[in-house]
Amino acid sequence: MSRWQPNARGRLEQAALDLYSERGFEQTTAAQIAERAGLTERTFFRHYADKREVLFGGAHLLQELFVNTLADIPESAAPIDAMASTLETVADAVFLERHEHSRQRQAVIAASAELRERELIKLASLSAALAATLRRRGVDDQAASLTAEAGIAVFKVGFEGWVGGNGEHTLADFLRESLEELKAVAAGAGRRKN
Amino acid sequence: MSRWQPNARGRLEQAALDLYSERGFEQTTAAQIAERAGLTERTFFRHYADKREVLFGGAHLLQELFVNTLADIPESAAPIDAMASTLETVADAVFLERHEHSRQRQAVIAASAELRERELIKLASLSAALAATLRRRGVDDQAASLTAEAGIAVFKVGFEGWVGGNGEHTLADFLRESLEELKAVAAGAGRRKN
DNA sequence: AGAGGCCATGTCAGTCACTGTCATCGACCG
DNA sequence: CGGTCGATGACAGTGACTGACATGGCCTCT
């Protein structure tokens, strides 16, 4: 019999997501999350640097997956194709079974400006890491930054479409569509309505 | 003789930028900013919703300028060209005489994760406003989002180059270069080093 | 000119995010 | 069995931010 229940982090994350969903992020105190998880406020802040971070615990692993996936693609591929392939691979590896979970999580984030800020800086960090990986593959500085930023833009737009959809199409489907649209736009052929 | 010195907001902004530069954002308290501006902490928070916002007072006006500029471009222009033109027009209207000021401000922001978060959400807001403007011009939803995101990416990369440069070239110069690079990247021709 | 309202600011008390410090106590190691 | 370690608790403190109310020049209306 151990002194504490196991998986403190997991309990904190679950309690936080539930409370943020029920009453909103701003209306939830760290002490309430800790209490629901059977811990104290002080312990909450030992596991997470701040109230928002508890929703982004997986971001580091996700970024690693992105970077490793991109690094494993043959350097013969054009940067934009390497990015496209990376996005699709990660989408299939992580987001195939998570439509409902992603939807709930995204709803919570969208409802709070503070959480949106945190999500944006995570995406910026991801973009910087992808750009650095492209540079290691021999891509020019500026081209690497722009390829990574474009990839993130494609991901944002595709993800938004996927989360708002009914689950009939996979995230990878949305990403392919989004990438094609970006190529069309960059070529000066932005699509008109209808 | 009026009861208070005029231009409270301006004094607060100057005091904040100075203090953030001198001792860093986290090491500066709102009370210190207010004191240097000859006001109280409470008054600081009457003018700015939080400690970060004092550095972003002009963002709303800048966004308006972007949107109005884009809205004034003939609808016959391709979306990406309208975006490109908008970026250059704004660059020449606002950032011609501000190289040193932009450099100092950007250094302060880059030094603080919290300030970077705030900057990212301002850029996201700008992107959303530009996308909405493109939609009003008859551009398809997804194409509008991607054109706006691409424009912001071009702006980020160009701005970074300009701020890091010696002032020989204008921001508009950097933006043109960045846009060309994005077009090359999207076409599958990302530039290699050297 | 005088009355009254307006509005930017001051004052003060309160909540909550987050931190530093020290105590506790089961687990594990030798 | 004694000692160390690691996760947690307890508690006090700082600083961001808010709500409520007071103050006193300034403007308007008469």
Coordinates of C-alpha atoms (C1' of nucleotides) in Angstrom, one line a residue:
Chain A
M1 CA 0.0 0.0 0.0
S2 CA 1.7 3.1 -1.1
R3 CA 1.3 6.5 0.5
W4 CA -0.4 8.1 -2.5
Q5 CA -2.6 7.1 -5.3
P6 CA -0.7 6.6 -8.6
N7 CA -0.8 8.7 -11.7
A8 CA -1.1 12.1 -10.1
R9 CA -0.5 13.9 -13.4
G10 CA -3.2 12.0 -15.2
R11 CA -5.7 12.8 -12.4
L12 CA -4.8 16.5 -12.5
E13 CA -5.2 16.6 -16.3
Q14 CA -8.6 14.9 -16.2
A15 CA -9.9 17.0 -13.4
A16 CA -8.7 20.2 -15.2
L17 CA -10.3 19.3 -18.5
D18 CA -13.6 18.4 -16.8
L19 CA -13.7 21.6 -14.7
Y20 CA -12.6 23.8 -17.6
S21 CA -15.4 22.3 -19.6
E22 CA -18.0 22.6 -16.9
R23 CA -17.5 26.1 -15.6
G24 CA -14.8 27.6 -17.9
F25 CA -11.1 28.2 -17.5
E26 CA -11.3 31.5 -15.8
Q27 CA -13.9 30.3 -13.3
T28 CA -11.8 27.4 -12.2
T29 CA -9.2 27.8 -9.5
A30 CA -6.1 25.7 -9.2
A31 CA -7.2 24.6 -5.8
Q32 CA -10.4 23.2 -7.2
I33 CA -8.5 21.1 -9.7
A34 CA -6.2 19.8 -7.1
E35 CA -9.0 19.0 -4.8
R36 CA -10.9 17.0 -7.4
A37 CA -7.7 15.1 -8.1
G38 CA -7.2 14.5 -4.4
L39 CA -4.1 16.6 -4.1
T40 CA -3.2 20.1 -2.9
E41 CA -2.7 23.3 -4.9
R42 CA 1.0 23.2 -4.2
T43 CA 1.3 19.8 -5.8
F44 CA -0.6 21.0 -8.9
F45 CA 2.1 23.6 -9.4
R46 CA 4.8 21.1 -8.9
H47 CA 3.5 19.2 -11.9
Y48 CA 2.5 22.1 -14.1
A49 CA 4.2 25.5 -14.4
D50 CA 0.8 27.2 -14.6
K51 CA -2.9 26.7 -14.9
R52 CA -2.9 26.5 -18.7
E53 CA 0.0 24.1 -19.1
V54 CA -2.1 21.2 -17.6
L55 CA -3.9 21.1 -21.0
F56 CA -0.7 21.0 -23.0
G57 CA 1.2 18.2 -21.3
G58 CA 1.4 16.2 -24.5
A59 CA 2.7 19.0 -26.7
H60 CA 6.4 18.2 -26.1
L61 CA 5.9 14.6 -27.2
L62 CA 3.9 15.7 -30.2
Q63 CA 6.6 18.1 -31.3
E64 CA 9.2 15.3 -31.0
L65 CA 7.1 13.1 -33.2
F66 CA 6.8 15.8 -35.8
V67 CA 10.6 16.5 -35.7
N68 CA 11.6 12.8 -35.9
T69 CA 9.1 12.2 -38.7
L70 CA 10.5 15.1 -40.7
A71 CA 14.1 14.1 -40.0
D72 CA 13.4 10.6 -41.4
I73 CA 12.3 11.7 -44.8
P74 CA 14.9 11.4 -47.6
E75 CA 16.6 14.7 -48.3
S76 CA 15.9 14.3 -51.9
A77 CA 12.3 15.4 -51.3
A78 CA 11.5 19.1 -51.8
P79 CA 10.9 20.9 -48.5
I80 CA 7.2 21.4 -49.0
D81 CA 6.8 17.7 -49.9
A82 CA 8.7 16.7 -46.8
M83 CA 6.4 18.9 -44.7
A84 CA 3.3 17.5 -46.4
S85 CA 4.4 14.0 -45.8
T86 CA 5.2 14.8 -42.1
L87 CA 1.8 16.3 -41.5
E88 CA 0.0 13.3 -42.9
T89 CA 2.1 10.8 -41.1
V90 CA 1.6 12.5 -37.8
A91 CA -2.1 12.9 -38.5
D92 CA -2.5 9.2 -39.1
A93 CA -0.4 8.3 -36.1
V94 CA -2.1 10.4 -33.6
F95 CA -5.4 11.8 -34.7
L96 CA -7.2 8.9 -36.2
E97 CA -9.0 7.8 -33.0
R98 CA -9.3 11.2 -31.3
H99 CA -12.0 13.1 -33.1
E100 CA -14.3 13.4 -30.1
H101 CA -11.5 14.1 -27.6
S102 CA -10.0 16.7 -29.9
R103 CA -13.4 18.4 -30.4
Q104 CA -13.9 18.7 -26.6
R105 CA -10.4 19.9 -26.0
Q106 CA -10.6 22.4 -28.8
A107 CA -13.9 23.8 -27.6
V108 CA -12.3 24.5 -24.2
I109 CA -9.3 26.2 -25.7
A110 CA -11.4 28.3 -28.1
A111 CA -13.5 29.6 -25.2
S112 CA -10.5 31.2 -23.4
A113 CA -8.2 33.8 -24.8
E114 CA -5.5 32.7 -22.4
L115 CA -5.6 29.1 -23.6
R116 CA -5.6 30.3 -27.2
E117 CA -2.4 32.2 -26.4
R118 CA -0.8 29.1 -25.0
E119 CA -1.8 27.0 -28.0
L120 CA -0.4 29.6 -30.4
I121 CA 3.0 29.6 -28.7
K122 CA 3.1 25.8 -28.8
L123 CA 2.5 26.0 -32.5
A124 CA 5.2 28.6 -32.9
S125 CA 7.6 26.4 -31.0
L126 CA 6.6 23.5 -33.3
S127 CA 7.2 25.7 -36.3
A128 CA 10.6 26.8 -35.1
A129 CA 11.6 23.2 -34.4
L130 CA 10.5 22.1 -37.9
A131 CA 12.4 25.0 -39.4
A132 CA 15.5 24.0 -37.5
T133 CA 15.1 20.4 -38.8
L134 CA 14.7 21.6 -42.4
R135 CA 17.9 23.6 -42.0
R136 CA 19.7 20.6 -40.8
R137 CA 18.5 19.0 -44.0
G138 CA 20.3 21.6 -46.0
V139 CA 17.4 24.0 -46.6
D140 CA 18.1 27.8 -46.7
D141 CA 17.2 29.7 -43.6
Q142 CA 14.4 31.8 -45.0
A143 CA 13.0 28.9 -47.0
A144 CA 13.0 26.7 -43.9
S145 CA 11.1 29.2 -41.8
L146 CA 8.6 29.8 -44.5
T147 CA 8.1 26.1 -45.2
A148 CA 7.5 25.4 -41.5
E149 CA 5.2 28.4 -41.1
A150 CA 3.3 27.3 -44.2
G151 CA 3.1 23.8 -42.9
I152 CA 1.6 25.0 -39.6
A153 CA -0.9 27.2 -41.5
V154 CA -2.0 24.1 -43.5
F155 CA -2.2 22.2 -40.2
K156 CA -4.3 24.9 -38.5
V157 CA -6.8 25.2 -41.3
G158 CA -7.0 21.5 -41.9
F159 CA -7.4 20.8 -38.2
E160 CA -10.1 23.4 -37.9
G161 CA -12.0 21.8 -40.7
W162 CA -11.6 18.3 -39.3
V163 CA -12.6 19.3 -35.8
G164 CA -15.7 21.1 -37.1
G165 CA -16.6 18.1 -39.4
N166 CA -18.6 15.0 -38.6
G167 CA -15.7 12.5 -38.6
E168 CA -16.4 11.1 -42.1
H169 CA -13.0 12.3 -43.3
T170 CA -9.7 11.9 -41.6
L171 CA -7.5 14.7 -40.6
A172 CA -5.1 13.6 -43.3
D173 CA -7.8 14.2 -45.8
F174 CA -8.3 17.7 -44.6
L175 CA -4.6 18.4 -44.6
R176 CA -4.2 17.3 -48.2
E177 CA -7.1 19.6 -49.2
S178 CA -5.6 22.4 -47.3
L179 CA -2.2 22.0 -48.8
E180 CA -3.6 22.0 -52.3
E181 CA -5.4 25.2 -51.6
L182 CA -2.3 26.8 -50.2
K183 CA -0.4 25.8 -53.4
A184 CA -3.2 27.3 -55.5
V185 CA -3.2 30.5 -53.5
A186 CA 0.5 30.9 -53.7
A187 CA 0.4 30.4 -57.4
G188 CA -2.1 33.3 -57.7
A189 CA -5.2 31.2 -58.2
G190 CA -7.1 31.6 -54.9
R191 CA -10.5 29.9 -55.2
R192 CA -13.7 32.0 -55.4
K193 CA -16.9 31.3 -53.5
N194 CA -19.3 28.7 -55.1
Chain B
M1 CA -4.0 74.3 -14.1
S2 CA -5.5 70.9 -14.4
R3 CA -5.6 68.4 -11.6
W4 CA -3.5 65.8 -13.5
Q5 CA -0.7 65.8 -16.1
P6 CA -2.0 65.1 -19.6
N7 CA -1.3 61.9 -21.7
A8 CA -1.5 59.4 -18.9
R9 CA -1.5 56.5 -21.4
G10 CA 1.6 57.8 -23.2
R11 CA 3.5 58.1 -19.9
L12 CA 2.5 54.6 -18.9
E13 CA 3.6 53.2 -22.2
Q14 CA 7.0 54.9 -22.1
A15 CA 7.6 54.0 -18.5
A16 CA 6.7 50.4 -19.2
L17 CA 8.9 50.1 -22.3
D18 CA 11.8 51.6 -20.4
L19 CA 11.4 49.4 -17.3
Y20 CA 10.9 46.2 -19.4
S21 CA 14.1 47.1 -21.3
E22 CA 16.1 47.9 -18.2
R23 CA 15.2 45.0 -15.9
G24 CA 13.0 42.7 -17.9
F25 CA 9.3 42.1 -18.1
E26 CA 9.0 39.6 -15.2
Q27 CA 11.1 41.8 -12.9
T28 CA 9.0 44.8 -13.4
T29 CA 5.8 45.3 -11.3
A30 CA 2.8 47.2 -12.4
A31 CA 3.3 49.5 -9.3
Q32 CA 6.7 50.5 -10.5
I33 CA 5.5 51.4 -14.0
A34 CA 2.7 53.5 -12.4
E35 CA 5.1 55.2 -10.1
R36 CA 7.4 56.2 -12.8
A37 CA 4.5 57.6 -14.8
G38 CA 3.3 59.5 -11.7
L39 CA 0.2 57.4 -11.3
T40 CA -1.1 54.6 -9.1
E41 CA -1.2 50.9 -9.9
R42 CA -5.0 51.0 -10.0
T43 CA -4.9 53.6 -12.7
F44 CA -2.5 51.5 -14.7
F45 CA -5.1 48.7 -14.9
R46 CA -7.8 51.2 -15.8
H47 CA -5.9 52.0 -19.0
Y48 CA -4.5 48.5 -19.8
A49 CA -6.2 45.2 -19.1
D50 CA -3.0 43.6 -18.0
K51 CA 0.8 44.1 -17.7
R52 CA 1.5 43.0 -21.3
E53 CA -1.2 45.0 -23.1
V54 CA 0.7 48.2 -22.4
L55 CA 3.1 47.2 -25.2
F56 CA 0.4 46.5 -27.7
G57 CA -1.8 49.6 -27.5
G58 CA -1.3 50.4 -31.2
A59 CA -2.2 46.9 -32.4
H60 CA -5.9 47.7 -32.9
L61 CA -5.1 50.7 -35.1
L62 CA -2.5 48.7 -37.0
Q63 CA -5.1 46.0 -37.7
E64 CA -7.6 48.6 -38.9
L65 CA -5.0 50.0 -41.3
F66 CA -4.3 46.5 -42.6
V67 CA -8.0 45.7 -43.1
N68 CA -8.8 49.1 -44.7
T69 CA -5.9 48.8 -47.0
L70 CA -6.9 45.3 -48.1
A71 CA -10.5 46.3 -48.6
D72 CA -9.5 49.2 -50.9
I73 CA -7.7 46.9 -53.4
P74 CA -9.7 46.1 -56.6
E75 CA -11.4 42.7 -56.4
S76 CA -9.9 41.8 -59.7
A77 CA -6.6 41.2 -58.0
A78 CA -5.8 37.6 -57.0
P79 CA -6.0 37.1 -53.3
I80 CA -2.3 36.6 -52.8
D81 CA -1.5 39.7 -54.8
A82 CA -4.0 41.7 -52.8
M83 CA -2.3 40.5 -49.6
A84 CA 1.2 41.3 -51.0
S85 CA 0.1 44.8 -51.9
T86 CA -1.4 45.3 -48.5
L87 CA 1.7 44.2 -46.7
E88 CA 3.9 46.6 -48.7
T89 CA 1.5 49.5 -48.4
V90 CA 1.4 49.1 -44.6
A91 CA 5.1 48.6 -44.4
D92 CA 5.7 51.9 -46.2
A93 CA 3.1 53.7 -44.2
V94 CA 4.2 52.6 -40.8
F95 CA 7.6 51.1 -40.7
L96 CA 9.8 53.4 -42.7
E97 CA 10.9 55.5 -39.8
R98 CA 10.7 53.0 -37.0
H99 CA 13.7 50.7 -37.5
E100 CA 15.3 51.6 -34.2
H101 CA 12.1 51.7 -32.2
S102 CA 11.0 48.4 -33.7
R103 CA 14.3 46.8 -32.8
Q104 CA 14.1 47.8 -29.1
R105 CA 10.5 46.8 -28.8
Q106 CA 11.1 43.4 -30.5
A107 CA 14.1 42.8 -28.2
V108 CA 11.8 43.3 -25.2
I109 CA 9.1 41.0 -26.6
A110 CA 11.6 38.3 -27.6
A111 CA 13.0 38.2 -24.1
S112 CA 9.7 37.2 -22.5
A113 CA 7.6 34.2 -23.2
E114 CA 4.5 35.9 -21.9
L115 CA 5.0 38.9 -24.3
R116 CA 5.6 36.5 -27.2
E117 CA 2.3 34.8 -26.4
R118 CA 0.6 38.2 -26.6
E119 CA 2.2 39.1 -29.8
L120 CA 1.2 35.8 -31.4
I121 CA -2.5 36.3 -30.5
K122 CA -2.4 39.8 -31.9
L123 CA -1.0 38.3 -35.2
A124 CA -3.7 35.6 -35.1
S125 CA -6.4 38.3 -34.6
L126 CA -4.9 40.2 -37.6
S127 CA -4.9 37.0 -39.7
A128 CA -8.6 36.4 -38.8
A129 CA -9.5 40.0 -39.7
L130 CA -7.7 39.8 -43.0
A131 CA -9.3 36.5 -43.8
A132 CA -12.7 37.9 -43.1
T133 CA -11.9 40.9 -45.4
L134 CA -10.9 38.5 -48.2
R135 CA -14.2 36.6 -47.7
R136 CA -16.1 39.8 -48.1
R137 CA -14.2 40.2 -51.4
G138 CA -15.6 36.9 -52.6
V139 CA -12.8 34.6 -51.7
D140 CA -13.6 31.1 -50.6
D141 CA -13.4 30.4 -46.9
Q142 CA -10.4 28.1 -46.9
A143 CA -8.6 30.1 -49.5
A144 CA -9.2 33.2 -47.4
S145 CA -7.8 31.7 -44.2
L146 CA -4.8 30.3 -46.0
T147 CA -4.0 33.5 -47.9
A148 CA -4.2 35.4 -44.6
E149 CA -2.1 32.9 -42.7
A150 CA 0.5 32.9 -45.6
G151 CA 0.5 36.7 -45.5
I152 CA 1.2 36.8 -41.8
A153 CA 3.9 34.2 -42.3
V154 CA 5.5 36.3 -44.9
F155 CA 5.2 39.3 -42.6
K156 CA 6.8 37.5 -39.7
V157 CA 9.8 36.3 -41.7
G158 CA 10.2 39.6 -43.5
F159 CA 9.9 41.6 -40.3
E160 CA 12.4 39.4 -38.5
G161 CA 14.9 39.9 -41.3
W162 CA 14.3 43.6 -41.3
V163 CA 14.6 44.0 -37.5
G164 CA 17.8 42.0 -37.6
G165 CA 19.3 44.0 -40.5
N166 CA 21.1 47.2 -40.5
G167 CA 18.4 49.4 -41.9
E168 CA 19.8 49.5 -45.4
H169 CA 16.8 47.9 -46.9
T170 CA 13.2 48.7 -46.1
L171 CA 10.7 46.4 -44.6
A172 CA 8.9 46.3 -47.9
D173 CA 12.1 45.0 -49.5
F174 CA 12.2 42.1 -47.0
L175 CA 8.6 41.4 -47.5
R176 CA 8.9 41.1 -51.3
E177 CA 11.8 38.7 -50.9
S178 CA 9.9 36.7 -48.3
L179 CA 6.9 36.5 -50.5
E180 CA 8.9 35.3 -53.5
E181 CA 10.5 32.6 -51.3
L182 CA 7.1 31.5 -50.1
K183 CA 5.9 31.2 -53.7
A184 CA 9.0 29.2 -54.6
V185 CA 8.5 26.9 -51.6
A186 CA 4.9 26.3 -52.3
A187 CA 5.8 25.4 -55.9
G188 CA 8.1 22.7 -54.6
A189 CA 11.3 24.6 -55.2
G190 CA 12.6 25.5 -51.8
R191 CA 16.0 27.1 -51.9
R192 CA 19.1 25.1 -50.7
K193 CA 21.9 26.6 -48.7
N194 CA 24.6 28.4 -50.7
Chain C
dA1 C1' -22.3 83.1 -10.8
dG2 C1' -23.9 78.9 -8.6
dA3 C1' -25.7 74.0 -8.7
dG4 C1' -25.0 69.7 -10.2
dG5 C1' -23.2 66.1 -12.8
dC6 C1' -19.1 64.0 -15.2
dC7 C1' -14.9 61.6 -15.3
dA8 C1' -10.1 60.5 -14.5
dT9 C1' -7.9 59.4 -10.6
dG10 C1' -6.9 57.8 -5.7
dT11 C1' -7.7 54.6 -1.7
dC12 C1' -8.4 50.2 0.2
dA13 C1' -9.7 45.6 0.8
dG14 C1' -10.0 41.3 -1.3
dT15 C1' -9.1 37.0 -4.5
dC16 C1' -6.2 34.1 -6.8
dA17 C1' -1.9 32.6 -9.4
dC18 C1' 2.3 31.2 -8.3
dT19 C1' 6.8 30.6 -5.2
dG20 C1' 10.1 29.5 -1.4
dT21 C1' 10.8 26.8 2.6
dC22 C1' 10.5 23.3 5.7
dA23 C1' 8.2 19.1 7.5
dT24 C1' 6.4 14.3 6.7
dC25 C1' 6.7 9.6 5.6
dG26 C1' 6.6 5.4 2.8
dA27 C1' 10.0 3.2 -0.4
dC28 C1' 14.2 1.6 -1.4
dC29 C1' 19.2 0.7 -0.6
dG30 C1' 23.0 -1.1 1.8
Chain D
dC1 C1' 18.0 -1.5 11.1
dG2 C1' 19.5 3.2 9.8
dG3 C1' 19.9 6.5 6.1
dT4 C1' 18.6 8.6 2.0
dC5 C1' 15.3 9.8 -1.6
dG6 C1' 11.2 11.5 -3.7
dA7 C1' 6.5 12.9 -3.8
dT8 C1' 3.5 15.3 -1.1
dG9 C1' 1.6 18.6 2.5
dA10 C1' 1.5 22.9 5.2
dC11 C1' 2.2 27.7 5.4
dA12 C1' 3.6 32.2 4.6
dG13 C1' 4.6 35.6 1.1
dT14 C1' 4.5 38.4 -3.4
dG15 C1' 2.3 40.4 -7.1
dA16 C1' -1.4 40.6 -10.8
dC17 C1' -5.8 42.1 -11.1
dT18 C1' -10.8 43.5 -9.4
dG19 C1' -14.7 45.8 -7.0
dA20 C1' -16.5 49.5 -4.3
dC21 C1' -16.4 53.9 -2.9
dA22 C1' -14.3 58.7 -2.3
dT23 C1' -12.3 63.0 -4.3
dG24 C1' -12.1 67.2 -6.8
dG25 C1' -11.3 69.9 -11.0
dC26 C1' -14.2 70.9 -15.2
dC27 C1' -18.3 71.5 -18.0
dT28 C1' -23.1 72.5 -18.7
dC29 C1' -27.4 74.4 -17.8
dT30 C1' -29.9 77.9 -16.0

